[in-house]
XYZ file of C-alpha atoms in Angstrom:
372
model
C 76.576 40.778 -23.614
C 77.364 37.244 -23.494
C 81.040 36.089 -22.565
C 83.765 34.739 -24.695
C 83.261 31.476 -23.201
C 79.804 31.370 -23.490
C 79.659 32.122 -26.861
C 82.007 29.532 -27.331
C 79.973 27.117 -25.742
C 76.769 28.502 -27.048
C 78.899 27.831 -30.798
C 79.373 24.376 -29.907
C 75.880 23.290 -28.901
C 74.050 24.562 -31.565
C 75.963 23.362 -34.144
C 76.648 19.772 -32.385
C 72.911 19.662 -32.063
C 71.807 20.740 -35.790
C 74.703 18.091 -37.118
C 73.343 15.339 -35.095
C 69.684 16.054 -34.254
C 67.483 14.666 -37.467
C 70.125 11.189 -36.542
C 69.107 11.687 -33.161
C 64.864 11.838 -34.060
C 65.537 8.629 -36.705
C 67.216 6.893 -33.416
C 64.739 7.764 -30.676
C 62.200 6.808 -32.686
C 62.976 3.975 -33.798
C 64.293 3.237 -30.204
C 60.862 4.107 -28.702
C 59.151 0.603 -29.584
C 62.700 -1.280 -29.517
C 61.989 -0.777 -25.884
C 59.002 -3.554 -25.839
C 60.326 -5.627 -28.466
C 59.327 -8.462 -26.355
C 56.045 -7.116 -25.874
C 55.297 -6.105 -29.433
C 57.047 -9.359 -31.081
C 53.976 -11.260 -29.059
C 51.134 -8.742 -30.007
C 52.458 -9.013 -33.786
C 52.672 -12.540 -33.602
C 56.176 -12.964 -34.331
C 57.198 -14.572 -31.346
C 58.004 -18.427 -31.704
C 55.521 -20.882 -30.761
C 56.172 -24.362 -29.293
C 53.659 -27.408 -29.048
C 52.344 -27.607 -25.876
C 53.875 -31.252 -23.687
C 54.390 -32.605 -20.842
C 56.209 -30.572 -18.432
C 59.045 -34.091 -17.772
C 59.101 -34.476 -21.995
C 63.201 -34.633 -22.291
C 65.372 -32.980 -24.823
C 67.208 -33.791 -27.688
C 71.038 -33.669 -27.624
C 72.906 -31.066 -29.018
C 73.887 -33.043 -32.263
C 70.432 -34.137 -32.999
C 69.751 -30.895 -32.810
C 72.146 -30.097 -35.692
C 70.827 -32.772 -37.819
C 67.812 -31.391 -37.391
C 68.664 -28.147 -38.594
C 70.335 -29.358 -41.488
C 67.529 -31.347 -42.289
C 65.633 -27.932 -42.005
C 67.813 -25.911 -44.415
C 69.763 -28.442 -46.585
C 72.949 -26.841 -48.079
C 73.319 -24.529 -44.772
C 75.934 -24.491 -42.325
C 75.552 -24.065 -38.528
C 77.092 -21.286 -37.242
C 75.274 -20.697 -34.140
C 72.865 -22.062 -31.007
C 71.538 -19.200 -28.507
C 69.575 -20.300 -25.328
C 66.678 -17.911 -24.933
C 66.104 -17.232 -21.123
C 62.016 -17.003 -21.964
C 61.931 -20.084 -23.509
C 63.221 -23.389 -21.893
C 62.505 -25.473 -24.646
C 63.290 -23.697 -27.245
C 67.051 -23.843 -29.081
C 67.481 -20.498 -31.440
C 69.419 -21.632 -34.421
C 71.661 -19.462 -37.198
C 72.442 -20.829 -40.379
C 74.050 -20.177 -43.503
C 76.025 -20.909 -46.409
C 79.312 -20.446 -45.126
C 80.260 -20.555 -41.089
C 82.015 -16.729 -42.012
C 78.935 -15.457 -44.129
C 78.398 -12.217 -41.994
C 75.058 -11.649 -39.582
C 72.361 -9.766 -41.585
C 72.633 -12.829 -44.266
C 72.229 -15.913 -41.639
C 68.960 -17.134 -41.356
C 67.039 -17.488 -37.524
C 64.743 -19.744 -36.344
C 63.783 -22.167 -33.422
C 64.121 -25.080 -32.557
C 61.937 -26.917 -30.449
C 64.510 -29.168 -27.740
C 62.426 -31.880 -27.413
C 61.447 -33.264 -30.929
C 63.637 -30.684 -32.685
C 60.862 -29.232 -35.197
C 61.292 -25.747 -36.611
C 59.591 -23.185 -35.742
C 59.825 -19.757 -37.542
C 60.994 -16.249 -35.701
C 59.808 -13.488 -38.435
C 60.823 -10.180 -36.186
C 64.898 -12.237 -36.016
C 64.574 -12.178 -40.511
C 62.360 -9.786 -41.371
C 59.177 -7.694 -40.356
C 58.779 -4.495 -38.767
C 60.492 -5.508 -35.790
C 63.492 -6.307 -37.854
C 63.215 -2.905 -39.967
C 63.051 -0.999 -36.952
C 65.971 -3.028 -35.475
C 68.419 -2.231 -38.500
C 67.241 1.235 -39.086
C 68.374 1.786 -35.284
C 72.184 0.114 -35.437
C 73.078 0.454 -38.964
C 70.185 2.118 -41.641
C 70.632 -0.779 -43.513
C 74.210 0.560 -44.398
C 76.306 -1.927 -42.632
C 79.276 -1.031 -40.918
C 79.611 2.317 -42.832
C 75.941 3.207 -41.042
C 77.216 1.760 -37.873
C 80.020 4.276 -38.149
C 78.406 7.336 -38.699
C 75.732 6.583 -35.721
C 78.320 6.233 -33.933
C 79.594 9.893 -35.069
C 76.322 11.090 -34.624
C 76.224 9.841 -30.789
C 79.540 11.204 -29.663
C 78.525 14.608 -31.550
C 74.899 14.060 -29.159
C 77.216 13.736 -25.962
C 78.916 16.750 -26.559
C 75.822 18.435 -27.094
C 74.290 17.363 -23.988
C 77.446 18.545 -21.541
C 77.895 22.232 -23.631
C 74.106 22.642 -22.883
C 74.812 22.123 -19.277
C 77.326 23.996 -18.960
C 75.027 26.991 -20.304
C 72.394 25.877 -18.610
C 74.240 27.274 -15.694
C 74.249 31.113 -16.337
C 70.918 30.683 -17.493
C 69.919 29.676 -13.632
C 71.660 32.135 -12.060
C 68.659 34.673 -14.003
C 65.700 32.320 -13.443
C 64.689 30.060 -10.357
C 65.056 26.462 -11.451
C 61.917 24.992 -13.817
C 60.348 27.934 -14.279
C 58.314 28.322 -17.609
C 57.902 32.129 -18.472
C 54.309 31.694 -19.576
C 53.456 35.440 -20.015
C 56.485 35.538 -22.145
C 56.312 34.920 -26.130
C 55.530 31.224 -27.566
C 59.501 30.909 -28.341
C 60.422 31.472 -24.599
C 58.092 29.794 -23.198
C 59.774 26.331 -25.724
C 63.417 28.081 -24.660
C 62.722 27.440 -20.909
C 60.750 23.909 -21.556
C 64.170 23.144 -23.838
C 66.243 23.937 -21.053
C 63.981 22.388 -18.415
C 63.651 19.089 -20.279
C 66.929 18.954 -21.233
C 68.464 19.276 -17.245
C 66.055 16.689 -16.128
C 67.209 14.158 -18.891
C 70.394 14.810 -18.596
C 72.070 11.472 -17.108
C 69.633 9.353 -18.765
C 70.894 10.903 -22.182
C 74.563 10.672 -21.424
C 74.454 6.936 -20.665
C 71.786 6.350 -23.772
C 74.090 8.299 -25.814
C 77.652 6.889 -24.125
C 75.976 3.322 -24.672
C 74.909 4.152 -28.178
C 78.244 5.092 -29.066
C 79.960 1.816 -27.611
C 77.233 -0.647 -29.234
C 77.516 1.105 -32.570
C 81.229 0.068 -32.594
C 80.658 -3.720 -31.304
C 82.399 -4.495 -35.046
C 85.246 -3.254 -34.278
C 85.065 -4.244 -30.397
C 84.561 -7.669 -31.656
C 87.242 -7.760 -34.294
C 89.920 -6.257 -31.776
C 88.776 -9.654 -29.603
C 89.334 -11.826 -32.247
C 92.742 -10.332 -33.156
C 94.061 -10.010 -29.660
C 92.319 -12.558 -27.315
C 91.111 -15.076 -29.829
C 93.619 -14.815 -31.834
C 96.151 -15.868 -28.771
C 93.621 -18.638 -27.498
C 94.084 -20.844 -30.635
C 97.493 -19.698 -31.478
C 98.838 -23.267 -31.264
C 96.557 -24.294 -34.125
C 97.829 -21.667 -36.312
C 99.746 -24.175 -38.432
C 97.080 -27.290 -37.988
C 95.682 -28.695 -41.278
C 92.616 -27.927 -42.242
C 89.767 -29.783 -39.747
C 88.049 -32.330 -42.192
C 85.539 -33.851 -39.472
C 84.304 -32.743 -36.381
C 83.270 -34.518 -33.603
C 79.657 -34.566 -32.276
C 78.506 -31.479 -30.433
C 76.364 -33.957 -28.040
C 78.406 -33.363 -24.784
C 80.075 -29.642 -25.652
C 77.642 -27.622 -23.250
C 78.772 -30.695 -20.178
C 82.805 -30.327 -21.450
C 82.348 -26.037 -21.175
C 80.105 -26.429 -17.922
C 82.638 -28.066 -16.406
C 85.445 -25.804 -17.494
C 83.257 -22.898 -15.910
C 81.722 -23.839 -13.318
C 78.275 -21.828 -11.917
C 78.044 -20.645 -14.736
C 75.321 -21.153 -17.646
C 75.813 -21.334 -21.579
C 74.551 -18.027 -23.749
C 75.338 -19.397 -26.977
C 77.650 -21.974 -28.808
C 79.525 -20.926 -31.791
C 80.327 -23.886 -34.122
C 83.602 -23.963 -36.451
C 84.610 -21.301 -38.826
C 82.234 -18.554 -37.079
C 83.578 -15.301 -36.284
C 83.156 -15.960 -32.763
C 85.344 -18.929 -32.862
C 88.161 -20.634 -34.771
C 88.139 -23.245 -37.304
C 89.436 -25.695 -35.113
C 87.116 -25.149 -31.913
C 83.466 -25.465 -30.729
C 83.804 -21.890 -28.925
C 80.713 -21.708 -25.473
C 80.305 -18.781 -24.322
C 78.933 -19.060 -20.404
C 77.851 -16.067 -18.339
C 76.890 -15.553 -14.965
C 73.717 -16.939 -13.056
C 73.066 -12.879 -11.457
C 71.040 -10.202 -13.506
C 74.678 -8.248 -14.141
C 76.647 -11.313 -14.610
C 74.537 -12.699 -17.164
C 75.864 -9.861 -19.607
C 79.139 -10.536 -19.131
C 80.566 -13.930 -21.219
C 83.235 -16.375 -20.806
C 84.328 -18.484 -24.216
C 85.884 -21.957 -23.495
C 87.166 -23.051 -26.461
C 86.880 -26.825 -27.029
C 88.847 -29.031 -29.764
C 86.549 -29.791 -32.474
C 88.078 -33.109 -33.187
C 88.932 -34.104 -29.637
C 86.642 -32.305 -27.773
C 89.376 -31.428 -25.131
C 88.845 -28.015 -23.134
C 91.816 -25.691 -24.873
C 91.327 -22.574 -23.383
C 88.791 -20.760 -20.943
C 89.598 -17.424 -22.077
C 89.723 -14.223 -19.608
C 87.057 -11.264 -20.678
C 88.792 -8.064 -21.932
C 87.310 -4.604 -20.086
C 86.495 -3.875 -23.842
C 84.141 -6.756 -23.935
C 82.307 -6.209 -20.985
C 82.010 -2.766 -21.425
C 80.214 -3.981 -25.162
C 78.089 -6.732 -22.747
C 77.026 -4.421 -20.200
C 76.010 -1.213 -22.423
C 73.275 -3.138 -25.411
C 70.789 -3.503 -22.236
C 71.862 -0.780 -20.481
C 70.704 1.412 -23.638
C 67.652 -0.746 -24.462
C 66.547 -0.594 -20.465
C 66.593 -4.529 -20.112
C 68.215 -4.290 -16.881
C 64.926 -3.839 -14.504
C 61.991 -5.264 -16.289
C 58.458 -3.171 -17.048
C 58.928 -0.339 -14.708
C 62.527 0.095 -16.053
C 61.041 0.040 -19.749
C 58.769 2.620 -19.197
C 60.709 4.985 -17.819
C 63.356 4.966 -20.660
C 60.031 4.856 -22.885
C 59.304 8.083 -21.157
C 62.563 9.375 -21.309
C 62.494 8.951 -24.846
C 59.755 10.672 -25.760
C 61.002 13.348 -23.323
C 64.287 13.679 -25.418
C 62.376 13.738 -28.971
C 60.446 17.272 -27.163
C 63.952 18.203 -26.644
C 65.346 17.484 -29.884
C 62.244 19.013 -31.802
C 62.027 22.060 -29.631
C 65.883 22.764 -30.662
C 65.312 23.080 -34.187
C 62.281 25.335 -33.815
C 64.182 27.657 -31.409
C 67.029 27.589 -34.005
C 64.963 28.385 -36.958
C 62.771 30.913 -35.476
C 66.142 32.486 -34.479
C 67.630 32.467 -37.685
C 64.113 33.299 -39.377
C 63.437 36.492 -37.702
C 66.019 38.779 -39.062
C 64.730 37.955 -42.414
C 61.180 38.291 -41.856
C 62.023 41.757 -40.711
C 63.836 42.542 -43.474
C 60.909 41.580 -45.712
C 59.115 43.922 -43.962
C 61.143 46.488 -44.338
C-alpha cells in the first residue's frame, strides 16, 4: 500500500510528465542535431564561404563595410554586425527595413572584411537548419511559442525531481540498476525508466533549467532595456530626433578602449532593440571560454562618437549568456557535444518509455474487462 506522500508524488509525476512529454520529444529532437549545427551547416553546405587571399590582405573599415551592405540590400537598414570566432575575415551582417523590425524578419549574411563582398548564410534565413532552429525556441509561434516551451520546461523540471524522489523507495526494494529481466516486458521498461532516468538526472535539470531561462530571453531582454538601458541613455530622453550619424569607422577602437581586454561580440547600430536611437551600442566580452558569454555594452554617441556609458551586466543577463551554450553543450568542444548528443537520445528512451508504461497501465483494466 503506497503512502500518502507517495501517492502524492506518484500524482505529480505522471501527470507533469504526460502534460509536457510529446513538448519534451518535439524539443529533444529537434535538439539532437542542434548539437552539431556547426558540423551539419558545413556537410549541408550552408556554411559561408570566403575567397581564398593572402594571409597579410587588410580589412575594410567598419563604414565601408556598411556601404557595402547597403549596396547589397538597397532600401535596408543596418541593424547589426556579429564577429564570428570561426571566421576572421568574415563580418555577419543583419538588415532590414526598419532598425526595430523584430529578428525572424532581418535578413543574414556575410560579409567578407577585406573587399566587403556578400556572401550568403542559408541555415541563418532559411533551410533545415533554420526549421529545426525555430521549431526548438518558438514552433514558429513567436513569443506565444516561446512561452509555452517555457511552461513545458518548468512542468519537465518538476517531473524530473518528483521522479527522484520516488525513485527512492523504489531502491530501498531493488539493488541499484538492476533490470528484472525474468520479469514481464513492462517491468523490465519500468526499471530501464527508472534506471535511465537516475543516471540523467543532472544533465536534465540543467538542460531543462537552461531551457526554461533561454525560452524567456524576450522578456530577459526587454526587462534590460527597461531597467539598464533605459537608465544608460536617460539623458537623451528629450534629444531631437538624430538626423545623421557619424561614421562607424573607429566605434570598435572608441568601445575597445572603454573596455579594455576585452573583445567586441557584436555592434548594434541606431534604433535596434539592443541600443538606443541616439547610440552605436558594442557589446565586448571576455577573452576566457566563460567570459566570452558574458557581454559588456558601451554605448557611444552616434553623432559625436563620445563613450556615454559602459554599462554594468545585470545577474539576469548573465544568467541568459551563460545558459544558450550551456544547453546546446558549446562549452567543451566535440567530446562535450557528444555526450549531451548521448544524453539526448538517453532522455527521448526515457520520455518514450513513460508513455508506454502509462498506457499499458491504464490499458489493462480495460482489456480485462473486454474479456470478461
Amino acid at each position: 500500500m503506497k503512502s500518502p506522500t507517495i501517492r502524492r508524488w506518484s500524482a505529480i509525476h505522471t501527470w507533469t510528465s504526460l502534460i509536457c512529454t510529446l513538448f519534451l520529444l518535439l524539443l529533444a529532437l529537434t535538439g539532437l542535431p542542434l548539437i552539431f549545427h556547426h558540423e551539419l551547416e558545413h556537410l549541408l553546405g550552408d556554411a559561408p564561404a570566403l575567397r581564398a587571399m593572402p594571409a597579410d590582405t587588410p580589412h575594410l573599415d567598419l563604414e565601408q563595410l556598411v556601404l557595402k551592405a547597403q549596396a547589397h540590400r538597397p532600401g535596408e537598414v543596418m541593424q547589426y554586425f556579429g564577429y564570428d570566432e570561426d571566421e576572421r575575415n568574415g563580418v555577419v551582417a543583419i538588415m532590414a527595413a526598419t532598425a526595430g523590425t523584430e529578428p525572424n524578419s532581418s535578413h543574414t549574411f556575410m560579409l567578407d572584411a577585406r573587399t566587403g563582398e556578400a556572401v550568403a548564410m542559408p541555415s541563418a534565413n532559411s533551410g533545415l537548419m533554420m526549421t529545426l532552429l525555430r521549431l526548438h525556441v518558438d514552433m514558429f509561434a513567436g513569443l506565444p511559442g516561446k512561452l509555452l516551451l517555457a511552461f513545458m520546461g518548468l512542468l519537465f523540471v518538476i517531473a524530473v525531481i518528483s521522479g527522484t524522489v520516488l525513485y527512492a523507495p523504489f531502491m530501498r526494494r531493488l539493488a541499484f540498476a538492476t533490470v528484472r529481466h525474468e520479469k514481464s516486458r513492462r517491468l523490465r521498461w519500468l526499471d530501464l525508466h527508472n534506471l535511465i532516468g537516475i543516471v540523467t538526472l543532472t544533465w536534465a535539470l540543467v538542460v531543462g533549467i537552461t531551457g526554461v531561462i533561454s525560452a524567456c530571453a524576450d522578456l530577459v531582454i526587454a526587462a534590460w532595456r527597461n531597467e539598464s538601458l533605459a537608465a544608460m541613455v536617460a539623458p537623451y530622453r528629450d534629444a531631437p530626433p538624430l538626423t545623421a550619424r557619424a561614421p562607424a569607422s573607429h566605434v570598435l577602437q572608441i568601445a575597445a578602449g572603454a573596455a579594455p581586454g576585452m573583445q567586441p561580440d557584436f555592434i548594434a547600430f541606431p534604433g535596434t532593440r539592443f541600443s538606443s536611437e541616439h547610440h552605436y551600442a558594442v557589446f565586448m566580452k571576455g577573452s576566457t571560454h566563460l567570459t566570452s558569454h558574458l557581454l559588456t555594452p558601451v554605448l557611444i554617441d552616434a553623432r559625436t562618437l563620445a563613450v556615454t556609458a559602459v554599462g554594468e551586466r545585470p545577474w539576469y543577463m548573465d544568467a541568459m549568456g551563460l545558459s544558450q551554450p550551456l544547453h546546446f553543450g558549446d562549452y567543451g568542444g566535440r567530446p562535450m557535444q557528444i555526450l549531451w548528443a548521448v544524453l539526448d537520445v538517453l532522455t527521448i528512451i526515457v520520455l518514450g518509455s513513460g508513455l508506454y508504461l502509462w498506457w499499458g497501465k491504464h490499458r489493462r483494466p480495460q482489456t480485462r474487462e473486454a474479456r470478461a
